[in-house]
């Protein structure tokens, strides 16, 4: 896409959540190498500082900043959005990349099922809080990292917190399907405003998420990693959606590493997308 020495993202500001590891960290390095100002949004200061210095060294960029957020807390998301707005006057790419797959059901400080809040509700809130700046900075892009797991997901508005039966794949698939619904609805609401919204599956990639989902020391977790894509290859689809002129005007779509795909049949239910949006807005406290 970019020639040697080309800096096609110069003058563009990119916020990347979950930039401390995996495909988020590689995306930070790639976008910084293309000349973008990159805000690495991380959960832990220690892991974030380590990742930032690695990204600076590999990209040779000085335009890399670390900011902290805990997506398991709406207060933290609101505080982040406020700090961001106070210190930055533009946002061209919001890459909602952070994600978890919790083996056991747990609740956040806000009382919601953790996988649903970290993967979907908090990115929903964060995106909405940053929308005014994304609109002022247009052309701009919202890229959300979903998964092929969304095909197995289902949205039951009566049990979004999975109180009636929890399983790691059930929770993960529901959250990733919710991201696809969000992308479709967001694209409809942003039509004609110069802000696009797309989502993607990065491939099956050797990152920490597998160890966390399957158990850090699990045999399956270790063996699985041997057969997966490297994070360098796994980051390609989201870097493409964040930066390529080819998709400048594309919105409301789901991508995989080999291109645009139809997402699950359920994800095209517009009435459900609208109801999920309204339910989510109520849960996160947006009017
Ligand atoms: N790997 C795959 O095969 C695969 C396939 C499909 C989709 N995905 C998606 O790709 C995205 C990136 O995951 P990855 O594979 O690169 O795994 P990863 O290395 O585990 O990265 C996940 C990132 O999310 C951050 N995060 C987790 N909980 C957070 C919280 N409460 N607040 C803020 N940040 C938090 C992590 O930060 P800490 O480590 O500091 O907690 C980490 O930086 C995820 O959305 C994942 O669902 C991955």
Tab-separated table of C-alpha atoms and ligand atoms in Angstrom:
chain	number	residue	atom	x	y	z
A	1	UNK	CA	0.000	0.000	0.000
A	2	UNK	CA	2.690	2.523	0.970
A	3	UNK	CA	6.037	2.800	-0.781
A	4	UNK	CA	9.356	2.870	1.087
A	5	UNK	CA	9.587	6.139	2.979
A	6	UNK	CA	5.994	7.097	2.150
A	7	UNK	CA	4.083	8.718	5.017
A	8	UNK	CA	0.456	8.584	3.839
A	9	UNK	CA	-0.924	9.126	7.362
A	10	UNK	CA	1.001	12.325	8.089
A	11	UNK	CA	-1.279	14.849	9.797
A	12	UNK	CA	-3.758	12.125	10.852
A	13	UNK	CA	-4.448	11.317	14.499
A	14	UNK	CA	-5.251	7.726	15.467
A	15	UNK	CA	-6.574	6.424	18.784
A	16	UNK	CA	-6.001	2.686	19.271
A	17	UNK	CA	-7.457	0.834	22.256
A	18	UNK	CA	-5.733	-2.313	23.489
A	19	UNK	CA	-2.422	-1.099	22.055
A	20	UNK	CA	-0.265	-2.749	24.724
A	21	UNK	CA	-0.076	-6.112	22.960
A	22	UNK	CA	-1.143	-8.283	20.031
A	23	UNK	CA	-2.564	-6.755	16.896
A	24	UNK	CA	-3.247	-3.423	18.620
A	25	UNK	CA	0.452	-2.893	19.286
A	26	UNK	CA	1.407	-3.852	15.717
A	27	UNK	CA	-1.286	-1.486	14.378
A	28	UNK	CA	0.192	1.338	16.474
A	29	UNK	CA	3.629	0.662	15.022
A	30	UNK	CA	2.338	0.478	11.417
A	31	UNK	CA	0.270	3.657	11.618
A	32	UNK	CA	3.124	5.509	13.353
A	33	UNK	CA	5.482	4.329	10.573
A	34	UNK	CA	3.062	5.864	8.052
A	35	UNK	CA	3.428	9.239	9.787
A	36	UNK	CA	0.264	9.262	11.940
A	37	UNK	CA	0.158	10.685	15.446
A	38	UNK	CA	-0.747	7.620	17.466
A	39	UNK	CA	-2.416	7.567	20.859
A	40	UNK	CA	-1.878	4.133	22.374
A	41	UNK	CA	-4.761	3.591	24.774
A	42	UNK	CA	-3.786	0.967	27.316
A	43	UNK	CA	-5.115	-0.629	30.443
A	44	UNK	CA	-1.911	-0.904	32.452
A	45	UNK	CA	0.703	1.855	32.710
A	46	UNK	CA	3.566	-0.630	32.968
A	47	UNK	CA	2.555	-2.646	29.889
A	48	UNK	CA	1.629	0.545	28.069
A	49	UNK	CA	5.021	2.228	28.684
A	50	UNK	CA	6.815	-0.905	27.536
A	51	UNK	CA	4.718	-1.159	24.370
A	52	UNK	CA	5.093	2.568	23.625
A	53	UNK	CA	8.874	2.446	23.709
A	54	UNK	CA	8.829	-0.639	21.472
A	55	UNK	CA	6.515	1.122	18.995
A	56	UNK	CA	8.716	4.258	19.033
A	57	UNK	CA	11.852	2.210	18.383
A	58	UNK	CA	10.339	0.147	15.564
A	59	UNK	CA	8.529	3.024	13.834
A	60	UNK	CA	11.180	5.684	14.439
A	61	UNK	CA	8.307	8.041	15.297
A	62	UNK	CA	8.198	10.587	18.105
A	63	UNK	CA	4.458	11.134	17.565
A	64	UNK	CA	3.404	8.353	19.912
A	65	UNK	CA	1.523	9.001	23.124
A	66	UNK	CA	0.274	6.740	25.903
A	67	UNK	CA	-3.113	7.262	27.523
A	68	UNK	CA	-4.798	4.983	30.051
A	69	UNK	CA	-8.328	3.612	30.196
A	70	UNK	CA	-10.065	0.708	31.851
A	71	UNK	CA	-12.838	-0.416	29.536
A	72	UNK	CA	-14.385	-2.322	32.429
A	73	UNK	CA	-15.402	1.034	33.948
A	74	UNK	CA	-17.682	3.657	32.369
A	75	UNK	CA	-16.194	6.316	34.680
A	76	UNK	CA	-12.764	5.519	33.273
A	77	UNK	CA	-14.083	5.722	29.681
A	78	UNK	CA	-15.743	9.070	30.374
A	79	UNK	CA	-12.584	10.411	32.070
A	80	UNK	CA	-10.489	9.278	29.098
A	81	UNK	CA	-12.795	10.950	26.556
A	82	UNK	CA	-12.716	14.175	28.582
A	83	UNK	CA	-8.902	14.159	28.860
A	84	UNK	CA	-8.591	13.392	25.166
A	85	UNK	CA	-10.847	16.298	24.219
A	86	UNK	CA	-8.955	18.680	26.495
A	87	UNK	CA	-5.575	17.802	24.984
A	88	UNK	CA	-6.317	17.088	21.304
A	89	UNK	CA	-8.170	19.010	18.658
A	90	UNK	CA	-8.556	16.231	16.089
A	91	UNK	CA	-9.321	12.534	15.706
A	92	UNK	CA	-9.195	10.873	12.290
A	93	UNK	CA	-9.167	7.180	13.215
A	94	UNK	CA	-10.727	5.474	16.219
A	95	UNK	CA	-9.620	1.842	16.284
A	96	UNK	CA	-11.761	-0.060	18.790
A	97	UNK	CA	-9.363	-2.959	19.135
A	98	UNK	CA	-9.223	-3.945	22.823
A	99	UNK	CA	-10.988	-7.151	23.711
A	100	UNK	CA	-11.281	-9.970	26.216
A	101	UNK	CA	-12.794	-13.424	26.384
A	102	UNK	CA	-13.546	-14.275	30.005
A	103	UNK	CA	-13.531	-17.969	30.856
A	104	UNK	CA	-15.835	-17.430	33.842
A	105	UNK	CA	-18.694	-14.958	34.191
A	106	UNK	CA	-17.686	-11.865	36.140
A	107	UNK	CA	-19.170	-8.436	36.674
A	108	UNK	CA	-17.526	-5.040	36.203
A	109	UNK	CA	-17.696	-2.206	38.715
A	110	UNK	CA	-20.761	-1.042	36.762
A	111	UNK	CA	-22.457	-4.390	37.381
A	112	UNK	CA	-22.357	-5.652	33.786
A	113	UNK	CA	-20.972	-8.900	32.374
A	114	UNK	CA	-17.280	-8.154	31.738
A	115	UNK	CA	-16.848	-9.465	28.171
A	116	UNK	CA	-19.962	-7.571	27.032
A	117	UNK	CA	-18.835	-4.314	28.649
A	118	UNK	CA	-15.160	-4.403	27.587
A	119	UNK	CA	-15.810	-5.598	24.019
A	120	UNK	CA	-18.997	-3.732	23.265
A	121	UNK	CA	-20.635	-1.397	25.815
A	122	UNK	CA	-17.501	0.629	26.567
A	123	UNK	CA	-16.487	0.991	22.881
A	124	UNK	CA	-20.128	2.039	22.235
A	125	UNK	CA	-19.808	4.723	24.922
A	126	UNK	CA	-16.303	5.771	23.892
A	127	UNK	CA	-17.269	6.098	20.225
A	128	UNK	CA	-20.335	8.168	21.051
A	129	UNK	CA	-18.337	10.465	23.339
A	130	UNK	CA	-15.702	10.985	20.645
A	131	UNK	CA	-18.191	11.379	17.770
A	132	UNK	CA	-18.328	15.201	17.865
A	133	UNK	CA	-14.542	15.334	17.416
A	134	UNK	CA	-14.596	12.626	14.716
A	135	UNK	CA	-17.209	14.672	12.845
A	136	UNK	CA	-15.212	17.901	13.189
A	137	UNK	CA	-12.113	16.055	11.916
A	138	UNK	CA	-13.867	14.478	8.875
A	139	UNK	CA	-12.930	12.634	6.776
A	140	UNK	CA	-12.495	10.196	9.622
A	141	UNK	CA	-12.956	6.501	10.313
A	142	UNK	CA	-14.206	4.224	13.075
A	143	UNK	CA	-12.811	0.708	12.847
A	144	UNK	CA	-14.026	-1.966	15.274
A	145	UNK	CA	-12.368	-5.340	15.711
A	146	UNK	CA	-15.053	-8.012	15.691
A	147	UNK	CA	-14.499	-11.695	14.903
A	148	UNK	CA	-15.835	-14.611	12.859
A	149	UNK	CA	-17.167	-15.676	16.268
A	150	UNK	CA	-19.990	-13.190	15.637
A	151	UNK	CA	-21.539	-15.722	13.197
A	152	UNK	CA	-22.299	-17.947	16.186
A	153	UNK	CA	-23.581	-15.056	18.282
A	154	UNK	CA	-27.131	-14.079	19.124
A	155	UNK	CA	-28.607	-10.948	20.681
A	156	UNK	CA	-31.304	-11.585	23.276
A	157	UNK	CA	-32.335	-8.173	24.537
A	158	UNK	CA	-33.901	-9.892	27.539
A	159	UNK	CA	-30.588	-11.412	28.663
A	160	UNK	CA	-27.684	-9.243	27.459
A	161	UNK	CA	-25.797	-9.938	30.702
A	162	UNK	CA	-26.055	-13.718	30.145
A	163	UNK	CA	-27.604	-14.407	33.517
A	164	UNK	CA	-29.438	-17.404	32.074
A	165	UNK	CA	-26.368	-19.434	31.114
A	166	UNK	CA	-22.784	-18.291	30.614
A	167	UNK	CA	-20.067	-19.764	28.427
A	168	UNK	CA	-16.913	-18.055	27.197
A	169	UNK	CA	-17.805	-18.525	23.517
A	170	UNK	CA	-21.417	-17.480	24.091
A	171	UNK	CA	-20.269	-14.261	25.760
A	172	UNK	CA	-17.528	-13.553	23.232
A	173	UNK	CA	-19.801	-14.242	20.218
A	174	UNK	CA	-22.582	-12.067	21.608
A	175	UNK	CA	-20.168	-9.168	22.179
A	176	UNK	CA	-18.653	-9.502	18.697
A	177	UNK	CA	-22.102	-9.652	17.059
A	178	UNK	CA	-23.099	-6.543	19.033
A	179	UNK	CA	-20.061	-4.784	17.490
A	180	UNK	CA	-21.284	-5.688	13.991
A	181	UNK	CA	-24.795	-4.397	14.786
A	182	UNK	CA	-23.194	-1.227	16.173
A	183	UNK	CA	-21.149	-0.759	12.994
A	184	UNK	CA	-24.212	-1.123	10.757
A	185	UNK	CA	-26.297	1.290	12.834
A	186	UNK	CA	-23.447	3.774	13.231
A	187	UNK	CA	-22.860	3.809	9.468
A	188	UNK	CA	-26.551	4.556	8.893
A	189	UNK	CA	-26.508	7.390	11.458
A	190	UNK	CA	-23.280	8.884	10.040
A	191	UNK	CA	-24.265	8.796	6.374
A	192	UNK	CA	-23.149	11.940	4.536
A	193	UNK	CA	-21.050	13.234	7.457
A	194	UNK	CA	-17.631	12.079	6.218
A	195	UNK	CA	-17.219	9.583	9.079
A	196	UNK	CA	-17.147	5.906	8.119
A	197	UNK	CA	-17.689	2.880	10.365
A	198	UNK	CA	-16.455	-0.594	9.486
A	199	UNK	CA	-15.627	-3.766	11.395
A	200	UNK	CA	-13.452	-6.781	10.798
A	201	UNK	CA	-12.161	-10.186	11.712
A	202	UNK	CA	-8.337	-10.087	11.823
A	203	UNK	CA	-7.754	-13.799	11.162
A	204	UNK	CA	-6.915	-16.277	13.883
A	205	UNK	CA	-3.868	-14.710	15.453
A	206	UNK	CA	-1.335	-15.838	18.073
A	207	UNK	CA	-1.936	-13.270	20.828
A	208	UNK	CA	-2.546	-13.202	24.578
A	209	UNK	CA	-6.307	-13.430	24.129
A	210	UNK	CA	-6.062	-17.197	23.582
A	211	UNK	CA	-4.128	-17.830	26.778
A	212	UNK	CA	-6.568	-15.626	28.663
A	213	UNK	CA	-9.615	-17.350	27.170
A	214	UNK	CA	-8.388	-20.929	27.453
A	215	UNK	CA	-6.444	-20.500	30.695
A	216	UNK	CA	-2.896	-19.030	30.759
A	217	UNK	CA	-1.085	-22.343	31.233
A	218	UNK	CA	-3.486	-24.545	29.289
A	219	UNK	CA	-2.046	-27.093	26.891
A	220	UNK	CA	-4.672	-26.097	24.319
A	221	UNK	CA	-3.724	-22.435	24.706
A	222	UNK	CA	-0.050	-23.183	24.010
A	223	UNK	CA	-0.678	-25.622	21.134
A	224	UNK	CA	-3.261	-23.345	19.505
A	225	UNK	CA	-0.694	-20.535	19.273
A	226	UNK	CA	1.596	-22.689	17.096
A	227	UNK	CA	-0.922	-22.753	14.236
A	228	UNK	CA	-2.034	-19.147	14.198
A	229	UNK	CA	-1.141	-16.027	12.223
A	230	UNK	CA	1.562	-13.757	13.596
A	231	UNK	CA	0.306	-10.454	15.088
A	232	UNK	CA	2.133	-8.713	12.189
A	233	UNK	CA	-0.114	-10.508	9.659
A	234	UNK	CA	-3.162	-10.260	11.936
A	235	UNK	CA	-2.946	-6.447	12.080
A	236	UNK	CA	-3.146	-6.013	8.297
A	237	UNK	CA	-6.931	-5.822	7.906
A	238	UNK	CA	-7.417	-3.141	10.549
A	239	UNK	CA	-4.449	-1.088	9.344
A	240	UNK	CA	-5.916	-1.303	5.833
A	241	UNK	CA	-9.332	-0.115	7.048
A	242	UNK	CA	-7.728	2.659	9.092
A	243	UNK	CA	-5.511	3.989	6.331
A	244	UNK	CA	-6.179	2.851	2.783
A	245	UNK	CA	-7.637	5.302	0.255
A	246	UNK	CA	-9.374	2.255	-1.298
A	247	UNK	CA	-11.889	2.179	1.572
A	248	UNK	CA	-12.177	5.917	2.131
A	249	UNK	CA	-15.862	5.952	1.162
A	250	UNK	CA	-16.779	2.450	2.353
A	251	UNK	CA	-18.979	2.301	5.443
A	252	UNK	CA	-21.125	-0.199	7.311
A	253	UNK	CA	-19.164	-3.218	6.110
A	254	UNK	CA	-17.528	-6.278	7.650
A	255	UNK	CA	-14.074	-7.344	6.413
A	256	UNK	CA	-11.879	-10.409	6.743
A	257	UNK	CA	-8.212	-10.671	5.682
A	258	UNK	CA	-9.271	-11.596	2.125
A	259	UNK	CA	-11.728	-8.744	1.736
A	260	UNK	CA	-15.284	-7.595	2.311
A	261	UNK	CA	-17.733	-10.292	3.489
A	262	UNK	CA	-21.400	-10.582	4.360
A	263	UNK	CA	-21.731	-10.646	8.128
A	264	UNK	CA	-24.246	-12.962	9.816
A	265	UNK	CA	-27.877	-12.923	8.671
A	266	UNK	CA	-29.004	-11.714	12.117
A	267	UNK	CA	-26.655	-8.708	11.933
A	268	UNK	CA	-28.736	-7.206	9.067
A	269	UNK	CA	-31.888	-7.004	11.209
A	270	UNK	CA	-32.242	-3.216	11.259
A	271	UNK	CA	-35.076	-3.165	13.800
A	272	UNK	CA	-32.936	-5.197	16.213
A	273	UNK	CA	-29.931	-2.912	15.537
A	274	UNK	CA	-32.027	0.104	16.522
A	275	UNK	CA	-33.368	-1.611	19.647
A	276	UNK	CA	-29.866	-2.717	20.653
A	277	UNK	CA	-28.627	0.852	20.157
A	278	UNK	CA	-31.381	2.236	22.407
A	279	UNK	CA	-30.801	-0.452	25.056
A	280	UNK	CA	-27.036	0.180	24.975
A	281	UNK	CA	-27.480	3.948	25.262
A	282	UNK	CA	-29.639	3.396	28.353
A	283	UNK	CA	-27.126	0.955	29.899
A	284	UNK	CA	-24.150	3.299	29.443
A	285	UNK	CA	-26.129	6.353	30.529
A	286	UNK	CA	-26.267	8.245	27.221
A	287	UNK	CA	-29.401	10.228	26.548
B	1	LIG	N1	-6.300	-13.193	18.274
B	1	LIG	C1	-7.303	-13.627	17.515
B	1	LIG	O1	-7.272	-14.724	16.955
B	1	LIG	C2	-8.529	-12.768	17.336
B	1	LIG	C3	-9.541	-13.221	16.470
B	1	LIG	C4	-10.674	-12.428	16.292
B	1	LIG	C5	-10.760	-11.208	16.927
B	1	LIG	N2	-9.761	-10.797	17.768
B	1	LIG	C6	-9.917	-9.500	18.439
B	1	LIG	O2	-8.748	-8.729	18.238
B	1	LIG	C7	-8.672	-7.719	19.254
B	1	LIG	C8	-7.248	-7.624	19.791
B	1	LIG	O3	-6.959	-8.792	20.508
B	1	LIG	P1	-5.571	-9.552	20.416
B	1	LIG	O4	-5.848	-10.817	19.709
B	1	LIG	O5	-4.496	-8.658	19.925
B	1	LIG	O6	-5.358	-9.966	21.963
B	1	LIG	P2	-4.513	-9.304	23.142
B	1	LIG	O7	-3.072	-9.317	22.820
B	1	LIG	O8	-4.975	-10.022	24.362
B	1	LIG	O9	-4.987	-7.796	23.149
B	1	LIG	C9	-6.131	-7.356	23.834
B	1	LIG	C10	-5.879	-5.942	24.302
B	1	LIG	O10	-7.063	-5.499	24.983
B	1	LIG	C11	-6.642	-4.846	26.181
B	1	LIG	N3	-7.663	-4.892	27.227
B	1	LIG	C12	-8.198	-5.987	27.817
B	1	LIG	N4	-9.033	-5.617	28.807
B	1	LIG	C13	-9.028	-4.260	28.835
B	1	LIG	C14	-9.664	-3.292	29.633
B	1	LIG	N5	-10.492	-3.641	30.634
B	1	LIG	N6	-9.426	-1.992	29.398
B	1	LIG	C15	-8.589	-1.617	28.413
B	1	LIG	N7	-7.936	-2.488	27.615
B	1	LIG	C16	-8.146	-3.793	27.840
B	1	LIG	C17	-5.413	-5.631	26.618
B	1	LIG	O11	-4.664	-4.881	27.547
B	1	LIG	P3	-3.939	-5.607	28.791
B	1	LIG	O12	-3.231	-6.789	28.241
B	1	LIG	O13	-3.053	-4.570	29.347
B	1	LIG	O14	-5.064	-5.989	29.710
B	1	LIG	C18	-4.716	-5.821	25.280
B	1	LIG	O15	-3.957	-4.690	24.944
B	1	LIG	C19	-9.714	-8.126	20.308
B	1	LIG	O16	-10.868	-7.321	20.159
B	1	LIG	C20	-10.030	-9.556	19.949
B	1	LIG	O17	-11.320	-9.951	20.377
B	1	LIG	C21	-8.643	-11.535	17.976
